Amino acid sequence: MNHRYFKQATMIAMLCALAITLNILETMYLGFLPLGIRIGFANIVALLAIYLFGIKELILINFLRVVLSNLLRGTLFGSMFWISFFGVLLSTISLIILKKNKNSLIFSSLISSIFHSLGQIIVVCFIYSSPYLVSIFPYLLIVSLIAGYFIGKISLLILTRIKPIIH
Amino acid sequence: MENKEKKYLIIISIIAIVSLGLRIITHMFVKSKGEIVVTHQSVEVLRVDYTSNATYKIHGTVGILVLEVKDKKWRIVEADCPNHNCVNTGWVDQNLDIPIICLPNEVIVIYEP
């Protein structure tokens, strides 16, 4: 059996667990913020996944994160699940495109965080069937710019420390 | 970050700030009317301003209900119904935005911003 394969599978499982834990902790302790604003600490793990492993692993970790964290919170296939699912879907697609174009990490984090909010707001408009809910998007845009910058910065700090250990 | 990315970032920040400004300005200028709407059997029978100080009589299915609007608050004072759930709801204002419902009379009092 391939030693490298097992090492990578273990790493992915650990990153996945980290993302789920961050997601649930954030929902528990930052749920009081208005307009459903969240920092998105779990996206640190997504950035680490694409820069450490690759696109396939990013898709795997993000998909597992959404499904399992909603399963643990008991909101699987509810409205919250679809909101977070389409947010993550759009941010993953944008992250892959940005990585292919060789953009910097902080810029990728910013743009994917904006697309995350965009995907969520589109699904919210469909679920509540009122397009006027787009009017809270300006607030989300400002928050996702700030949060995306800091998430990118944190991921960069982690990446510079963790990369020599793994490779 | 590269120069090109900084340029994109500045454009996005300008869009964000302008859209937030427009949002706040439109929110300030669009004034809500604030009306109390009374429906009987899903048909609108009364529509009054929530700042008016007056009492109104509503003809329900069983009997008459009296709606009192006072100091931007409203309540059902008395009603001809067996259990008086509508009267027991008490005062309602725009912050406590709950409907007053009388099932026997098929009357619903809601606030429309």
PDB file of C-alpha atoms in Angstrom:
ATOM      1  CA  MET A   1       0.000   0.000   0.000  1.00  0.00           C
ATOM      2  CA  ASN A   2       1.057   3.523  -0.748  1.00  0.00           C
ATOM      3  CA  HIS A   3       2.375   5.321   2.301  1.00  0.00           C
ATOM      4  CA  ARG A   4       1.820   8.759   0.772  1.00  0.00           C
ATOM      5  CA  TYR A   5      -1.829   8.012   0.036  1.00  0.00           C
ATOM      6  CA  PHE A   6      -2.569   7.231   3.691  1.00  0.00           C
ATOM      7  CA  LYS A   7      -0.749  10.319   4.869  1.00  0.00           C
ATOM      8  CA  GLN A   8      -2.805  12.508   2.566  1.00  0.00           C
ATOM      9  CA  ALA A   9      -6.102  10.817   3.508  1.00  0.00           C
ATOM     10  CA  THR A  10      -5.353  11.394   7.198  1.00  0.00           C
ATOM     11  CA  MET A  11      -4.495  15.037   6.555  1.00  0.00           C
ATOM     12  CA  ILE A  12      -7.758  15.566   4.654  1.00  0.00           C
ATOM     13  CA  ALA A  13      -9.761  13.945   7.439  1.00  0.00           C
ATOM     14  CA  MET A  14      -8.079  16.161  10.014  1.00  0.00           C
ATOM     15  CA  LEU A  15      -8.652  19.311   7.981  1.00  0.00           C
ATOM     16  CA  CYS A  16     -12.281  18.290   7.544  1.00  0.00           C
ATOM     17  CA  ALA A  17     -12.711  17.828  11.294  1.00  0.00           C
ATOM     18  CA  LEU A  18     -11.073  21.210  11.866  1.00  0.00           C
ATOM     19  CA  ALA A  19     -13.429  22.904   9.410  1.00  0.00           C
ATOM     20  CA  ILE A  20     -16.512  21.315  10.981  1.00  0.00           C
ATOM     21  CA  THR A  21     -15.397  22.285  14.490  1.00  0.00           C
ATOM     22  CA  LEU A  22     -14.691  25.872  13.461  1.00  0.00           C
ATOM     23  CA  ASN A  23     -18.050  26.069  11.686  1.00  0.00           C
ATOM     24  CA  ILE A  24     -20.011  24.781  14.693  1.00  0.00           C
ATOM     25  CA  LEU A  25     -18.095  26.894  17.224  1.00  0.00           C
ATOM     26  CA  GLU A  26     -18.698  29.977  15.116  1.00  0.00           C
ATOM     27  CA  THR A  27     -22.430  29.272  14.919  1.00  0.00           C
ATOM     28  CA  MET A  28     -22.530  28.743  18.686  1.00  0.00           C
ATOM     29  CA  TYR A  29     -20.557  31.777  19.819  1.00  0.00           C
ATOM     30  CA  LEU A  30     -21.042  34.337  17.013  1.00  0.00           C
ATOM     31  CA  GLY A  31     -24.723  33.652  16.332  1.00  0.00           C
ATOM     32  CA  PHE A  32     -25.742  36.942  17.947  1.00  0.00           C
ATOM     33  CA  LEU A  33     -24.380  39.128  15.106  1.00  0.00           C
ATOM     34  CA  PRO A  34     -27.074  40.976  13.124  1.00  0.00           C
ATOM     35  CA  LEU A  35     -28.122  40.118   9.544  1.00  0.00           C
ATOM     36  CA  GLY A  36     -26.664  36.643   9.928  1.00  0.00           C
ATOM     37  CA  ILE A  37     -23.135  37.998   9.588  1.00  0.00           C
ATOM     38  CA  ARG A  38     -20.361  35.439  10.083  1.00  0.00           C
ATOM     39  CA  ILE A  39     -16.603  35.678   9.822  1.00  0.00           C
ATOM     40  CA  GLY A  40     -16.208  32.305   8.130  1.00  0.00           C
ATOM     41  CA  PHE A  41     -13.301  30.782  10.038  1.00  0.00           C
ATOM     42  CA  ALA A  42     -13.929  27.493   8.271  1.00  0.00           C
ATOM     43  CA  ASN A  43     -12.738  29.118   5.052  1.00  0.00           C
ATOM     44  CA  ILE A  44      -9.197  29.150   6.497  1.00  0.00           C
ATOM     45  CA  VAL A  45      -9.288  25.379   6.112  1.00  0.00           C
ATOM     46  CA  ALA A  46     -10.579  25.663   2.535  1.00  0.00           C
ATOM     47  CA  LEU A  47      -7.699  27.991   1.630  1.00  0.00           C
ATOM     48  CA  LEU A  48      -5.188  25.686   3.301  1.00  0.00           C
ATOM     49  CA  ALA A  49      -6.645  22.702   1.414  1.00  0.00           C
ATOM     50  CA  ILE A  50      -6.309  24.261  -2.028  1.00  0.00           C
ATOM     51  CA  TYR A  51      -2.787  25.563  -1.378  1.00  0.00           C
ATOM     52  CA  LEU A  52      -1.496  22.407   0.322  1.00  0.00           C
ATOM     53  CA  PHE A  53      -3.187  19.681  -1.750  1.00  0.00           C
ATOM     54  CA  GLY A  54      -5.228  20.793  -4.744  1.00  0.00           C
ATOM     55  CA  ILE A  55      -8.610  21.328  -6.317  1.00  0.00           C
ATOM     56  CA  LYS A  56     -10.022  17.807  -5.800  1.00  0.00           C
ATOM     57  CA  GLU A  57      -9.243  17.901  -2.087  1.00  0.00           C
ATOM     58  CA  LEU A  58     -10.764  21.383  -1.753  1.00  0.00           C
ATOM     59  CA  ILE A  59     -14.057  20.231  -3.253  1.00  0.00           C
ATOM     60  CA  LEU A  60     -14.062  17.145  -1.018  1.00  0.00           C
ATOM     61  CA  ILE A  61     -13.351  19.072   2.191  1.00  0.00           C
ATOM     62  CA  ASN A  62     -15.874  21.822   1.465  1.00  0.00           C
ATOM     63  CA  PHE A  63     -18.654  19.415   0.530  1.00  0.00           C
ATOM     64  CA  LEU A  64     -18.027  17.221   3.590  1.00  0.00           C
ATOM     65  CA  ARG A  65     -17.839  20.293   5.809  1.00  0.00           C
ATOM     66  CA  VAL A  66     -21.249  21.605   4.748  1.00  0.00           C
ATOM     67  CA  VAL A  67     -23.016  18.249   4.937  1.00  0.00           C
ATOM     68  CA  LEU A  68     -21.458  17.047   8.197  1.00  0.00           C
ATOM     69  CA  SER A  69     -21.680  20.330  10.128  1.00  0.00           C
ATOM     70  CA  ASN A  70     -25.352  20.628   9.166  1.00  0.00           C
ATOM     71  CA  LEU A  71     -25.883  16.991  10.124  1.00  0.00           C
ATOM     72  CA  LEU A  72     -24.322  17.629  13.555  1.00  0.00           C
ATOM     73  CA  ARG A  73     -26.344  20.796  14.081  1.00  0.00           C
ATOM     74  CA  GLY A  74     -29.519  19.030  12.965  1.00  0.00           C
ATOM     75  CA  THR A  75     -30.347  21.353  10.078  1.00  0.00           C
ATOM     76  CA  LEU A  76     -29.599  18.974   7.203  1.00  0.00           C
ATOM     77  CA  PHE A  77     -31.640  19.815   4.060  1.00  0.00           C
ATOM     78  CA  GLY A  78     -33.314  22.714   5.866  1.00  0.00           C
ATOM     79  CA  SER A  79     -33.227  26.275   4.594  1.00  0.00           C
ATOM     80  CA  MET A  80     -29.958  26.961   6.463  1.00  0.00           C
ATOM     81  CA  PHE A  81     -28.350  24.002   4.723  1.00  0.00           C
ATOM     82  CA  TRP A  82     -29.203  25.246   1.233  1.00  0.00           C
ATOM     83  CA  ILE A  83     -28.077  28.783   2.066  1.00  0.00           C
ATOM     84  CA  SER A  84     -24.667  27.605   3.255  1.00  0.00           C
ATOM     85  CA  PHE A  85     -24.421  25.008   0.477  1.00  0.00           C
ATOM     86  CA  PHE A  86     -24.812  27.504  -2.371  1.00  0.00           C
ATOM     87  CA  GLY A  87     -22.545  30.003  -0.621  1.00  0.00           C
ATOM     88  CA  VAL A  88     -19.824  27.385  -0.371  1.00  0.00           C
ATOM     89  CA  LEU A  89     -20.474  26.220  -3.946  1.00  0.00           C
ATOM     90  CA  LEU A  90     -19.950  29.684  -5.446  1.00  0.00           C
ATOM     91  CA  SER A  91     -16.931  30.435  -3.234  1.00  0.00           C
ATOM     92  CA  THR A  92     -15.335  27.103  -4.180  1.00  0.00           C
ATOM     93  CA  ILE A  93     -15.809  27.738  -7.901  1.00  0.00           C
ATOM     94  CA  SER A  94     -14.385  31.250  -7.620  1.00  0.00           C
ATOM     95  CA  LEU A  95     -11.449  29.973  -5.550  1.00  0.00           C
ATOM     96  CA  ILE A  96     -10.615  27.343  -8.184  1.00  0.00           C
ATOM     97  CA  ILE A  97     -10.722  29.926 -10.981  1.00  0.00           C
ATOM     98  CA  LEU A  98      -8.554  32.349  -8.973  1.00  0.00           C
ATOM     99  CA  LYS A  99      -6.021  29.615  -8.180  1.00  0.00           C
ATOM    100  CA  LYS A 100      -5.800  28.669 -11.883  1.00  0.00           C
ATOM    101  CA  ASN A 101      -5.082  32.309 -12.747  1.00  0.00           C
ATOM    102  CA  LYS A 102      -2.271  32.348 -10.148  1.00  0.00           C
ATOM    103  CA  ASN A 103      -3.671  35.143  -7.996  1.00  0.00           C
ATOM    104  CA  SER A 104      -2.281  35.830  -4.525  1.00  0.00           C
ATOM    105  CA  LEU A 105      -3.787  34.168  -1.466  1.00  0.00           C
ATOM    106  CA  ILE A 106      -5.265  37.271   0.156  1.00  0.00           C
ATOM    107  CA  PHE A 107      -6.888  38.392  -3.105  1.00  0.00           C
ATOM    108  CA  SER A 108      -8.383  34.910  -3.669  1.00  0.00           C
ATOM    109  CA  SER A 109      -9.731  34.907  -0.115  1.00  0.00           C
ATOM    110  CA  LEU A 110     -11.350  38.345  -0.617  1.00  0.00           C
ATOM    111  CA  ILE A 111     -13.035  37.468  -3.906  1.00  0.00           C
ATOM    112  CA  SER A 112     -14.227  34.058  -2.759  1.00  0.00           C
ATOM    113  CA  SER A 113     -15.657  35.600   0.415  1.00  0.00           C
ATOM    114  CA  ILE A 114     -17.613  38.094  -1.719  1.00  0.00           C
ATOM    115  CA  PHE A 115     -18.923  35.237  -3.885  1.00  0.00           C
ATOM    116  CA  HIS A 116     -19.837  33.340  -0.705  1.00  0.00           C
ATOM    117  CA  SER A 117     -22.135  36.185   0.384  1.00  0.00           C
ATOM    118  CA  LEU A 118     -23.490  36.522  -3.165  1.00  0.00           C
ATOM    119  CA  GLY A 119     -24.452  32.848  -3.355  1.00  0.00           C
ATOM    120  CA  GLN A 120     -26.086  32.990   0.061  1.00  0.00           C
ATOM    121  CA  ILE A 121     -28.104  36.097  -0.733  1.00  0.00           C
ATOM    122  CA  ILE A 122     -29.350  34.633  -4.042  1.00  0.00           C
ATOM    123  CA  VAL A 123     -30.584  31.498  -2.267  1.00  0.00           C
ATOM    124  CA  VAL A 124     -32.165  33.594   0.506  1.00  0.00           C
ATOM    125  CA  CYS A 125     -34.081  35.535  -2.154  1.00  0.00           C
ATOM    126  CA  PHE A 126     -35.303  32.265  -3.693  1.00  0.00           C
ATOM    127  CA  ILE A 127     -36.250  30.664  -0.359  1.00  0.00           C
ATOM    128  CA  TYR A 128     -38.183  33.652   0.946  1.00  0.00           C
ATOM    129  CA  SER A 129     -39.349  34.422  -2.638  1.00  0.00           C
ATOM    130  CA  SER A 130     -38.763  38.146  -2.293  1.00  0.00           C
ATOM    131  CA  PRO A 131     -36.039  39.782  -4.423  1.00  0.00           C
ATOM    132  CA  TYR A 132     -36.010  42.842  -2.131  1.00  0.00           C
ATOM    133  CA  LEU A 133     -33.808  40.981   0.344  1.00  0.00           C
ATOM    134  CA  VAL A 134     -30.927  41.860  -1.983  1.00  0.00           C
ATOM    135  CA  SER A 135     -30.994  45.210  -0.165  1.00  0.00           C
ATOM    136  CA  ILE A 136     -28.909  43.778   2.697  1.00  0.00           C
ATOM    137  CA  PHE A 137     -26.137  42.834   0.239  1.00  0.00           C
ATOM    138  CA  PRO A 138     -24.202  46.152   0.651  1.00  0.00           C
ATOM    139  CA  TYR A 139     -23.697  45.418   4.352  1.00  0.00           C
ATOM    140  CA  LEU A 140     -22.577  41.886   3.558  1.00  0.00           C
ATOM    141  CA  LEU A 141     -20.200  43.202   0.876  1.00  0.00           C
ATOM    142  CA  ILE A 142     -18.396  45.445   3.381  1.00  0.00           C
ATOM    143  CA  VAL A 143     -18.232  42.672   5.976  1.00  0.00           C
ATOM    144  CA  SER A 144     -16.996  40.106   3.463  1.00  0.00           C
ATOM    145  CA  LEU A 145     -14.264  42.480   2.263  1.00  0.00           C
ATOM    146  CA  ILE A 146     -12.953  42.921   5.824  1.00  0.00           C
ATOM    147  CA  ALA A 147     -13.452  39.281   6.853  1.00  0.00           C
ATOM    148  CA  GLY A 148     -11.961  37.993   3.580  1.00  0.00           C
ATOM    149  CA  TYR A 149      -8.837  40.090   4.089  1.00  0.00           C
ATOM    150  CA  PHE A 150      -8.279  38.840   7.622  1.00  0.00           C
ATOM    151  CA  ILE A 151      -9.046  35.224   6.739  1.00  0.00           C
ATOM    152  CA  GLY A 152      -6.518  35.451   3.905  1.00  0.00           C
ATOM    153  CA  LYS A 153      -3.937  36.964   6.248  1.00  0.00           C
ATOM    154  CA  ILE A 154      -4.449  34.231   8.856  1.00  0.00           C
ATOM    155  CA  SER A 155      -4.248  31.499   6.200  1.00  0.00           C
ATOM    156  CA  LEU A 156      -1.013  32.990   4.876  1.00  0.00           C
ATOM    157  CA  LEU A 157       0.491  32.950   8.372  1.00  0.00           C
ATOM    158  CA  ILE A 158      -0.570  29.335   8.919  1.00  0.00           C
ATOM    159  CA  LEU A 159       0.565  28.261   5.451  1.00  0.00           C
ATOM    160  CA  THR A 160       4.105  29.610   5.846  1.00  0.00           C
ATOM    161  CA  ARG A 161       4.471  27.670   9.098  1.00  0.00           C
ATOM    162  CA  ILE A 162       2.807  24.423   8.038  1.00  0.00           C
ATOM    163  CA  LYS A 163       4.181  23.989   4.502  1.00  0.00           C
ATOM    164  CA  PRO A 164       7.729  22.911   5.502  1.00  0.00           C
ATOM    165  CA  ILE A 165       6.298  20.243   7.815  1.00  0.00           C
ATOM    166  CA  ILE A 166       4.040  18.600   5.256  1.00  0.00           C
ATOM    167  CA  HIS A 167       6.178  18.627   2.117  1.00  0.00           C
TER     168      HIS A 167
ATOM    169  CA  MET B   1      -0.367  41.549  -3.550  1.00  0.00           C
ATOM    170  CA  GLU B   2       0.367  42.504  -7.122  1.00  0.00           C
ATOM    171  CA  ASN B   3      -0.417  45.867  -8.662  1.00  0.00           C
ATOM    172  CA  LYS B   4      -3.242  44.526 -10.804  1.00  0.00           C
ATOM    173  CA  GLU B   5      -4.919  42.942  -7.798  1.00  0.00           C
ATOM    174  CA  LYS B   6      -4.654  46.169  -5.826  1.00  0.00           C
ATOM    175  CA  LYS B   7      -6.419  47.973  -8.685  1.00  0.00           C
ATOM    176  CA  TYR B   8      -9.265  45.437  -8.662  1.00  0.00           C
ATOM    177  CA  LEU B   9      -9.455  45.688  -4.887  1.00  0.00           C
ATOM    178  CA  ILE B  10      -9.801  49.462  -4.975  1.00  0.00           C
ATOM    179  CA  ILE B  11     -12.592  49.178  -7.569  1.00  0.00           C
ATOM    180  CA  ILE B  12     -14.443  46.614  -5.446  1.00  0.00           C
ATOM    181  CA  SER B  13     -14.050  48.732  -2.298  1.00  0.00           C
ATOM    182  CA  ILE B  14     -15.429  51.794  -4.112  1.00  0.00           C
ATOM    183  CA  ILE B  15     -18.417  49.750  -5.330  1.00  0.00           C
ATOM    184  CA  ALA B  16     -18.996  48.462  -1.792  1.00  0.00           C
ATOM    185  CA  ILE B  17     -18.861  51.893  -0.172  1.00  0.00           C
ATOM    186  CA  VAL B  18     -21.047  53.535  -2.846  1.00  0.00           C
ATOM    187  CA  SER B  19     -23.669  50.782  -2.630  1.00  0.00           C
ATOM    188  CA  LEU B  20     -23.726  51.003   1.166  1.00  0.00           C
ATOM    189  CA  GLY B  21     -24.127  54.782   0.932  1.00  0.00           C
ATOM    190  CA  LEU B  22     -26.988  54.465  -1.574  1.00  0.00           C
ATOM    191  CA  ARG B  23     -28.625  51.860   0.628  1.00  0.00           C
ATOM    192  CA  ILE B  24     -28.501  54.100   3.719  1.00  0.00           C
ATOM    193  CA  ILE B  25     -29.675  57.191   1.795  1.00  0.00           C
ATOM    194  CA  THR B  26     -32.646  55.416   0.214  1.00  0.00           C
ATOM    195  CA  HIS B  27     -33.511  53.927   3.592  1.00  0.00           C
ATOM    196  CA  MET B  28     -33.548  57.431   5.116  1.00  0.00           C
ATOM    197  CA  PHE B  29     -35.750  59.017   2.447  1.00  0.00           C
ATOM    198  CA  VAL B  30     -38.300  56.282   1.917  1.00  0.00           C
ATOM    199  CA  LYS B  31     -40.769  56.893   4.716  1.00  0.00           C
ATOM    200  CA  SER B  32     -43.044  54.115   5.828  1.00  0.00           C
ATOM    201  CA  LYS B  33     -46.734  54.945   6.127  1.00  0.00           C
ATOM    202  CA  GLY B  34     -47.499  52.615   8.992  1.00  0.00           C
ATOM    203  CA  GLU B  35     -51.084  51.477   8.775  1.00  0.00           C
ATOM    204  CA  ILE B  36     -53.239  49.117  10.771  1.00  0.00           C
ATOM    205  CA  VAL B  37     -55.188  46.806   8.479  1.00  0.00           C
ATOM    206  CA  VAL B  38     -58.284  44.942   9.662  1.00  0.00           C
ATOM    207  CA  THR B  39     -59.567  42.001   7.649  1.00  0.00           C
ATOM    208  CA  HIS B  40     -62.793  40.073   8.075  1.00  0.00           C
ATOM    209  CA  GLN B  41     -63.010  36.700   6.286  1.00  0.00           C
ATOM    210  CA  SER B  42     -59.820  37.655   4.396  1.00  0.00           C
ATOM    211  CA  VAL B  43     -61.481  40.821   3.030  1.00  0.00           C
ATOM    212  CA  GLU B  44     -60.045  44.174   4.071  1.00  0.00           C
ATOM    213  CA  VAL B  45     -62.680  46.151   5.977  1.00  0.00           C
ATOM    214  CA  LEU B  46     -60.669  48.904   7.675  1.00  0.00           C
ATOM    215  CA  ARG B  47     -57.330  50.650   7.106  1.00  0.00           C
ATOM    216  CA  VAL B  48     -56.299  53.334   9.581  1.00  0.00           C
ATOM    217  CA  ASP B  49     -53.177  55.312  10.354  1.00  0.00           C
ATOM    218  CA  TYR B  50     -51.350  53.991  13.416  1.00  0.00           C
ATOM    219  CA  THR B  51     -50.855  57.497  14.862  1.00  0.00           C
ATOM    220  CA  SER B  52     -54.583  58.268  14.956  1.00  0.00           C
ATOM    221  CA  ASN B  53     -56.179  58.406  18.396  1.00  0.00           C
ATOM    222  CA  ALA B  54     -59.612  56.929  17.927  1.00  0.00           C
ATOM    223  CA  THR B  55     -61.783  53.868  18.457  1.00  0.00           C
ATOM    224  CA  TYR B  56     -63.288  51.896  15.595  1.00  0.00           C
ATOM    225  CA  LYS B  57     -66.135  49.403  15.453  1.00  0.00           C
ATOM    226  CA  ILE B  58     -65.609  46.245  13.415  1.00  0.00           C
ATOM    227  CA  HIS B  59     -68.495  43.959  12.472  1.00  0.00           C
ATOM    228  CA  GLY B  60     -67.325  40.379  12.834  1.00  0.00           C
ATOM    229  CA  THR B  61     -69.088  37.086  12.202  1.00  0.00           C
ATOM    230  CA  VAL B  62     -70.386  36.702  15.792  1.00  0.00           C
ATOM    231  CA  GLY B  63     -70.651  40.301  16.932  1.00  0.00           C
ATOM    232  CA  ILE B  64     -68.935  43.664  17.220  1.00  0.00           C
ATOM    233  CA  LEU B  65     -65.283  44.279  18.084  1.00  0.00           C
ATOM    234  CA  VAL B  66     -63.955  47.634  19.295  1.00  0.00           C
ATOM    235  CA  LEU B  67     -60.435  48.572  18.153  1.00  0.00           C
ATOM    236  CA  GLU B  68     -58.731  51.346  20.082  1.00  0.00           C
ATOM    237  CA  VAL B  69     -55.699  53.193  18.635  1.00  0.00           C
ATOM    238  CA  LYS B  70     -53.883  55.428  21.118  1.00  0.00           C
ATOM    239  CA  ASP B  71     -50.303  56.794  21.344  1.00  0.00           C
ATOM    240  CA  LYS B  72     -49.067  54.627  18.430  1.00  0.00           C
ATOM    241  CA  LYS B  73     -50.414  51.532  20.158  1.00  0.00           C
ATOM    242  CA  TRP B  74     -53.558  49.564  19.483  1.00  0.00           C
ATOM    243  CA  ARG B  75     -55.697  46.885  21.112  1.00  0.00           C
ATOM    244  CA  ILE B  76     -59.106  45.289  21.019  1.00  0.00           C
ATOM    245  CA  VAL B  77     -61.056  46.786  23.917  1.00  0.00           C
ATOM    246  CA  GLU B  78     -64.085  44.552  23.834  1.00  0.00           C
ATOM    247  CA  ALA B  79     -65.446  41.797  21.642  1.00  0.00           C
ATOM    248  CA  ASP B  80     -68.444  39.522  21.399  1.00  0.00           C
ATOM    249  CA  CYS B  81     -66.700  36.183  21.518  1.00  0.00           C
ATOM    250  CA  PRO B  82     -66.562  33.333  24.031  1.00  0.00           C
ATOM    251  CA  ASN B  83     -62.921  33.331  25.121  1.00  0.00           C
ATOM    252  CA  HIS B  84     -61.670  36.904  24.500  1.00  0.00           C
ATOM    253  CA  ASN B  85     -58.262  35.928  23.161  1.00  0.00           C
ATOM    254  CA  CYS B  86     -58.144  39.127  21.130  1.00  0.00           C
ATOM    255  CA  VAL B  87     -58.782  41.291  24.199  1.00  0.00           C
ATOM    256  CA  ASN B  88     -56.247  39.349  26.263  1.00  0.00           C
ATOM    257  CA  THR B  89     -53.570  39.991  23.611  1.00  0.00           C
ATOM    258  CA  GLY B  90     -53.434  43.509  25.049  1.00  0.00           C
ATOM    259  CA  TRP B  91     -51.577  46.490  23.660  1.00  0.00           C
ATOM    260  CA  VAL B  92     -49.609  45.975  20.454  1.00  0.00           C
ATOM    261  CA  ASP B  93     -47.148  48.470  18.937  1.00  0.00           C
ATOM    262  CA  GLN B  94     -44.906  48.482  15.903  1.00  0.00           C
ATOM    263  CA  ASN B  95     -41.977  46.972  17.813  1.00  0.00           C
ATOM    264  CA  LEU B  96     -44.112  44.140  19.132  1.00  0.00           C
ATOM    265  CA  ASP B  97     -45.328  43.385  15.626  1.00  0.00           C
ATOM    266  CA  ILE B  98     -47.815  40.586  16.305  1.00  0.00           C
ATOM    267  CA  PRO B  99     -51.268  40.244  14.778  1.00  0.00           C
ATOM    268  CA  ILE B 100     -54.417  40.382  16.874  1.00  0.00           C
ATOM    269  CA  ILE B 101     -56.659  37.511  15.839  1.00  0.00           C
ATOM    270  CA  CYS B 102     -60.227  36.689  16.785  1.00  0.00           C
ATOM    271  CA  LEU B 103     -61.138  33.259  15.444  1.00  0.00           C
ATOM    272  CA  PRO B 104     -64.893  33.211  16.162  1.00  0.00           C
ATOM    273  CA  ASN B 105     -65.296  36.595  14.503  1.00  0.00           C
ATOM    274  CA  GLU B 106     -62.807  35.757  11.715  1.00  0.00           C
ATOM    275  CA  VAL B 107     -61.131  39.128  12.243  1.00  0.00           C
ATOM    276  CA  ILE B 108     -57.381  39.768  11.911  1.00  0.00           C
ATOM    277  CA  VAL B 109     -55.679  43.051  12.866  1.00  0.00           C
ATOM    278  CA  ILE B 110     -52.198  43.445  11.407  1.00  0.00           C
ATOM    279  CA  TYR B 111     -49.639  46.250  11.082  1.00  0.00           C
ATOM    280  CA  GLU B 112     -48.342  47.166   7.628  1.00  0.00           C
ATOM    281  CA  PRO B 113     -45.148  49.234   7.627  1.00  0.00           C
TER     282      PRO B 113
END
